[in-house]
Coordinates of C-alpha atoms in Angstrom, one line a residue:
Chain A
M1 CA 58.3 33.4 -0.8
L2 CA 55.7 31.4 1.1
S3 CA 52.2 32.4 0.1
L4 CA 49.3 31.5 2.4
Y5 CA 45.8 32.7 1.6
G6 CA 47.2 35.7 -0.3
T7 CA 49.8 36.7 2.3
E8 CA 53.5 36.3 1.6
F9 CA 56.1 35.3 4.1
A10 CA 59.9 35.2 3.9
S11 CA 60.3 32.5 6.5
R12 CA 59.1 29.0 5.9
L13 CA 59.0 28.2 9.6
L14 CA 55.8 28.5 11.7
L15 CA 56.3 28.4 15.5
G16 CA 54.1 27.4 18.3
T17 CA 54.0 29.4 21.5
A18 CA 53.4 26.7 24.2
R19 CA 55.7 25.1 26.8
Y20 CA 58.5 27.7 26.8
P21 CA 60.2 28.2 30.2
S22 CA 59.1 31.9 30.3
P23 CA 57.4 34.5 28.2
A24 CA 60.8 36.2 27.7
V25 CA 62.3 33.0 26.3
L26 CA 59.3 32.6 24.0
A27 CA 59.8 36.1 22.7
D28 CA 63.5 35.6 22.1
A29 CA 62.9 32.2 20.4
V30 CA 60.3 33.8 18.1
R31 CA 62.8 36.5 17.1
A32 CA 65.6 34.0 16.7
S33 CA 63.5 31.8 14.4
R34 CA 62.6 34.8 12.2
T35 CA 59.2 33.3 11.8
G36 CA 56.4 35.4 10.4
I37 CA 53.6 33.2 12.0
V38 CA 53.0 32.0 15.5
T39 CA 50.3 29.6 16.6
V40 CA 48.1 30.5 19.7
S41 CA 45.1 29.1 21.5
L42 CA 42.2 29.9 23.7
R43 CA 41.3 28.7 27.2
R44 CA 38.8 29.5 30.0
E45 CA 39.8 32.7 31.8
T46 CA 39.5 32.8 35.5
A47 CA 37.4 35.6 37.2
G48 CA 39.6 38.6 37.7
G49 CA 42.4 36.8 35.8
R50 CA 44.6 38.8 33.5
S51 CA 46.9 36.0 32.2
G52 CA 45.3 36.1 28.8
G53 CA 45.8 39.8 28.5
A54 CA 49.5 39.6 29.3
F55 CA 50.0 36.9 26.6
F56 CA 47.9 38.9 24.2
E57 CA 50.1 41.9 24.6
L58 CA 53.3 39.8 24.3
I59 CA 52.1 38.4 21.0
R60 CA 51.1 41.8 19.7
E61 CA 54.5 43.2 20.5
L62 CA 56.2 40.5 18.5
G63 CA 54.6 41.9 15.3
V64 CA 54.0 38.5 13.7
S65 CA 50.9 37.0 12.1
V66 CA 48.8 34.9 14.5
L67 CA 47.3 31.5 13.6
P68 CA 44.9 30.5 16.4
N69 CA 44.2 26.8 16.8
T70 CA 41.3 24.7 18.0
A71 CA 43.5 22.4 20.0
G72 CA 41.7 20.0 22.4
C73 CA 38.5 20.0 20.3
H74 CA 36.9 16.6 19.7
S75 CA 33.8 17.5 17.8
V76 CA 32.7 19.6 14.9
S77 CA 30.5 21.9 17.0
E78 CA 33.3 22.4 19.6
A79 CA 35.9 23.2 16.8
V80 CA 33.5 25.6 15.0
L81 CA 32.6 27.5 18.1
T82 CA 36.3 27.7 19.2
A83 CA 37.2 29.0 15.8
K84 CA 34.5 31.7 16.0
M85 CA 35.7 32.8 19.4
A86 CA 39.3 32.8 18.2
R87 CA 38.3 35.2 15.4
E88 CA 36.6 37.4 18.0
V89 CA 39.8 37.6 20.1
F90 CA 42.6 37.6 17.5
R91 CA 40.7 39.4 14.7
T92 CA 41.9 37.0 12.0
D93 CA 40.1 34.7 9.7
W94 CA 42.9 32.2 9.9
I95 CA 42.3 29.1 11.9
K96 CA 44.5 26.1 12.5
L97 CA 41.7 23.5 12.6
E98 CA 42.3 20.5 14.9
V99 CA 39.6 18.0 15.6
I100 CA 41.2 15.3 17.7
G101 CA 39.9 11.7 17.2
H102 CA 42.3 9.6 19.2
H103 CA 43.4 10.2 22.8
D104 CA 46.8 8.5 22.7
T105 CA 48.1 9.5 19.3
L106 CA 46.2 12.8 19.0
Q107 CA 45.3 11.6 15.5
P108 CA 42.8 13.9 13.8
D109 CA 39.2 12.8 13.4
V110 CA 39.4 13.3 9.6
F111 CA 35.6 12.9 9.1
A112 CA 34.8 15.6 11.6
L113 CA 37.7 17.7 10.3
V114 CA 36.3 17.8 6.7
E115 CA 32.9 18.7 8.0
A116 CA 34.2 21.5 10.3
A117 CA 36.4 22.8 7.4
R118 CA 33.4 23.0 5.1
I119 CA 31.4 24.9 7.7
L120 CA 34.2 27.3 8.6
S121 CA 35.2 27.9 4.9
G122 CA 31.6 28.8 4.3
E123 CA 31.7 31.4 7.0
G124 CA 34.7 33.1 5.6
F125 CA 37.5 31.4 7.5
H126 CA 40.8 30.6 6.0
V127 CA 41.3 27.1 7.2
F128 CA 44.7 25.4 8.0
P129 CA 43.6 21.8 8.6
Y130 CA 45.8 19.6 10.8
T131 CA 45.4 16.3 9.0
T132 CA 47.1 13.0 8.1
D133 CA 49.0 12.2 4.9
D134 CA 45.8 10.5 3.5
L135 CA 45.4 11.6 -0.1
V136 CA 41.6 11.1 -0.2
V137 CA 41.1 13.2 3.0
A138 CA 43.4 15.8 1.5
E139 CA 41.2 15.9 -1.6
R140 CA 38.1 16.3 0.5
L141 CA 39.6 19.1 2.5
V142 CA 40.5 21.0 -0.7
D143 CA 36.9 20.4 -1.9
A144 CA 35.7 21.8 1.5
G145 CA 37.6 25.1 0.7
C146 CA 41.0 24.6 2.3
R147 CA 43.8 26.2 0.3
V148 CA 46.5 25.0 2.6
L149 CA 47.1 21.5 4.0
M150 CA 48.9 20.6 7.1
P151 CA 49.7 16.9 7.4
W152 CA 51.4 15.5 10.4
C153 CA 54.7 13.6 9.8
A154 CA 54.4 11.8 13.2
P155 CA 52.2 12.2 16.3
I156 CA 52.2 15.6 18.0
G157 CA 55.1 16.0 20.4
S158 CA 56.6 12.6 19.5
A159 CA 59.8 14.0 18.0
M160 CA 60.0 11.1 15.6
G161 CA 60.4 13.0 12.3
A162 CA 58.9 11.7 9.1
V163 CA 57.7 8.2 9.8
N164 CA 56.2 7.8 6.3
P165 CA 58.3 9.8 3.8
H166 CA 56.5 7.9 1.0
G167 CA 53.2 9.3 2.1
L168 CA 54.6 12.9 2.3
R169 CA 56.2 12.5 -1.2
A170 CA 52.8 11.3 -2.6
M171 CA 51.1 14.2 -1.1
R172 CA 53.5 16.6 -2.7
A173 CA 53.1 14.9 -6.0
N174 CA 49.3 14.9 -5.8
F175 CA 48.9 18.5 -4.7
P176 CA 51.6 20.5 -6.6
E177 CA 49.7 23.8 -6.3
V178 CA 48.5 23.6 -2.7
P179 CA 50.9 24.9 0.0
L180 CA 51.8 22.0 2.2
I181 CA 53.0 22.5 5.8
V182 CA 54.2 19.6 7.9
D183 CA 52.5 20.1 11.3
A184 CA 53.5 17.9 14.2
G185 CA 56.1 15.2 14.8
I186 CA 59.3 17.2 14.1
G187 CA 62.0 16.6 16.8
R188 CA 65.2 17.8 15.3
P189 CA 66.4 20.3 12.7
S190 CA 67.4 17.4 10.5
H191 CA 63.8 16.2 10.5
A192 CA 62.7 19.7 9.3
A193 CA 65.4 19.7 6.6
T194 CA 64.2 16.3 5.4
V195 CA 60.6 17.3 4.9
M196 CA 61.7 20.5 3.2
E197 CA 63.9 18.5 0.9
L198 CA 60.8 16.5 -0.1
G199 CA 59.3 19.8 -1.4
F200 CA 57.1 20.8 1.5
D201 CA 56.4 24.5 1.6
A202 CA 56.9 25.0 5.3
V203 CA 57.2 23.4 8.7
L204 CA 55.2 24.1 11.9
L205 CA 56.7 23.1 15.2
N206 CA 56.5 23.9 18.8
T207 CA 57.8 21.4 21.4
A208 CA 61.1 20.7 19.6
V209 CA 62.0 24.4 20.2
A210 CA 60.2 25.1 23.4
A211 CA 61.4 22.0 25.3
A212 CA 65.0 22.2 24.1
A213 CA 67.7 23.0 26.7
D214 CA 68.2 26.3 24.9
P215 CA 65.0 27.2 23.0
V216 CA 66.5 30.4 21.5
F217 CA 69.5 28.6 20.0
M218 CA 67.2 25.8 18.8
A219 CA 64.9 28.2 17.1
R220 CA 67.8 29.5 15.1
A221 CA 68.9 26.0 14.3
F222 CA 65.5 25.1 12.9
A223 CA 65.4 28.3 10.9
L224 CA 68.7 27.4 9.2
A225 CA 67.5 23.7 8.7
V226 CA 64.3 24.8 7.0
E227 CA 66.2 27.2 4.8
A228 CA 68.8 24.6 3.9
G229 CA 66.1 22.0 3.1
R230 CA 64.3 24.4 0.9
H231 CA 67.4 25.4 -1.0
A232 CA 68.3 21.8 -1.5
F233 CA 64.8 21.0 -2.9
R234 CA 65.1 23.9 -5.3
A235 CA 68.7 23.0 -6.3
G236 CA 67.8 19.4 -7.2
M237 CA 69.5 16.6 -5.3
L238 CA 71.4 13.5 -6.3
E239 CA 69.6 10.2 -6.1
P240 CA 71.4 7.5 -4.0
R241 CA 73.2 4.8 -5.9
D242 CA 74.8 1.5 -5.0
M243 CA 78.2 1.9 -6.5
A244 CA 80.9 4.5 -6.0
V245 CA 81.3 7.2 -8.6
P246 CA 84.7 9.0 -8.6
S247 CA 84.3 12.7 -8.1
T248 CA 87.7 13.5 -9.4
P249 CA 88.0 13.1 -13.2
I250 CA 90.3 10.2 -14.4
I251 CA 91.2 11.7 -17.8
G252 CA 94.7 13.2 -17.7
K253 CA 95.7 11.4 -14.7
A254 CA 99.5 10.8 -14.6
V255 CA 100.8 7.3 -15.2
F256 CA 103.9 6.6 -13.1
Q257 CA 104.6 3.0 -13.9
Chain B
M1 CA 20.3 34.0 39.2
R2 CA 22.2 30.8 38.9
F3 CA 24.5 30.4 35.8
I4 CA 27.1 27.9 34.7
V5 CA 30.2 30.1 34.1
N6 CA 33.2 28.3 32.6
G7 CA 31.8 25.0 33.9
E8 CA 31.1 26.2 37.4
E9 CA 27.8 27.0 39.0
Q10 CA 27.6 30.6 40.2
E11 CA 25.0 32.9 41.7
V12 CA 25.2 36.3 40.0
A13 CA 22.8 39.2 40.1
A14 CA 23.1 39.9 36.4
T15 CA 20.5 40.2 33.7
T16 CA 22.8 40.7 30.7
L17 CA 26.1 39.1 29.7
K18 CA 27.8 42.5 30.0
E19 CA 26.6 42.8 33.6
L20 CA 27.8 39.3 34.4
L21 CA 31.3 40.0 33.1
S22 CA 31.5 43.2 35.1
L23 CA 30.2 41.7 38.3
L24 CA 32.6 38.8 38.1
D25 CA 35.5 41.1 37.3
Y26 CA 36.1 40.0 33.8
E27 CA 37.5 42.7 31.6
G28 CA 39.7 43.1 28.6
E29 CA 39.4 43.5 24.8
W30 CA 40.9 40.0 24.5
L31 CA 38.0 38.1 25.9
A32 CA 35.6 36.0 23.8
T33 CA 32.2 34.9 25.1
A34 CA 29.7 32.3 24.2
L35 CA 26.1 31.6 25.6
N36 CA 24.7 28.1 25.4
G37 CA 27.2 27.1 22.7
E38 CA 26.8 30.2 20.5
L39 CA 29.3 33.0 20.1
V40 CA 28.2 36.4 21.5
H41 CA 30.1 39.2 19.9
R42 CA 31.6 41.9 22.1
R43 CA 29.2 44.5 20.7
D44 CA 26.2 42.3 21.5
R45 CA 26.9 41.6 25.2
A46 CA 24.9 44.5 26.6
G47 CA 21.8 43.4 24.7
C48 CA 22.3 39.7 25.5
A49 CA 19.7 38.9 28.2
L50 CA 20.4 36.0 30.5
V51 CA 18.0 33.5 32.0
E52 CA 18.4 31.1 34.9
G53 CA 20.7 28.1 34.1
D54 CA 22.4 29.7 31.1
R55 CA 25.8 28.3 30.2
I56 CA 28.4 30.9 29.7
E57 CA 32.0 30.4 28.4
I58 CA 34.6 33.2 28.8
L59 CA 37.8 32.5 26.9
S60 CA 41.0 34.4 26.6
P61 CA 44.3 33.9 24.6
M62 CA 46.8 31.4 25.8
Q63 CA 49.9 29.7 24.4
G64 CA 49.3 27.1 21.8
G65 CA 51.0 24.8 19.3

């Protein structure tokens, strides 16, 4: 089971709720993925607007845990206030902490991230930091109170998969007891399987499902890939080698000439 | 009084945050509010006095990744 801040989940897939063709497709994709956690956000409501309410009801009906994010925040104060407002709306101490530092790559501002994580942890939040695979930053985040780390494997929405498997492997080796979730950069089920094979505890993705030609079918594909990768990691995989090794035993082979 | 509501200047005859929400037709348990960069809890809106030029943010849930 996946254990995050004391709560256990059967599924190791976390799913974003943005960019689906319709609310109905979103709901079907969440069910098909069998995820126990969806990410959500907050935005300005228009006067007399009820769009937030409709989405709020939809999420509630899905019966899954909610992980609000601070997407779009570029400073500590913005991220901290957004987290507090998210707690007011969604009634959860969980927060996916994003502090964006670079416009083109959406790379996190890791300095502001650590500072915001420290403030929020001190105020009782359970912080899920969107970070890089930098080991020193990860250490600082743990020092700041984070009990989960969420490194990217490639820029958000890039669909490139793990661009630095070595960095992810090093992270796994250095933080054996901290749940590690790959957040961002996954494009295909095989990418998700790959990071799970590296020993990551879970995968968080959004666009790869939401923007697929058939998001519901793709949600299921990712669920299977995440499960396959996890099983493979636990089973222990062969290391690649240069020369062939016969799989059929030679001993007892008939000699005809 | 004049306020900045979600980034736009508005003239509203409200003296508290609760009144402002009501006059601008904001309602719903899913709304979160902030005044001048500080969260105002749902339960505190009625007692939250406003002054000219206050910046008010009214947020609601939306899809996110």
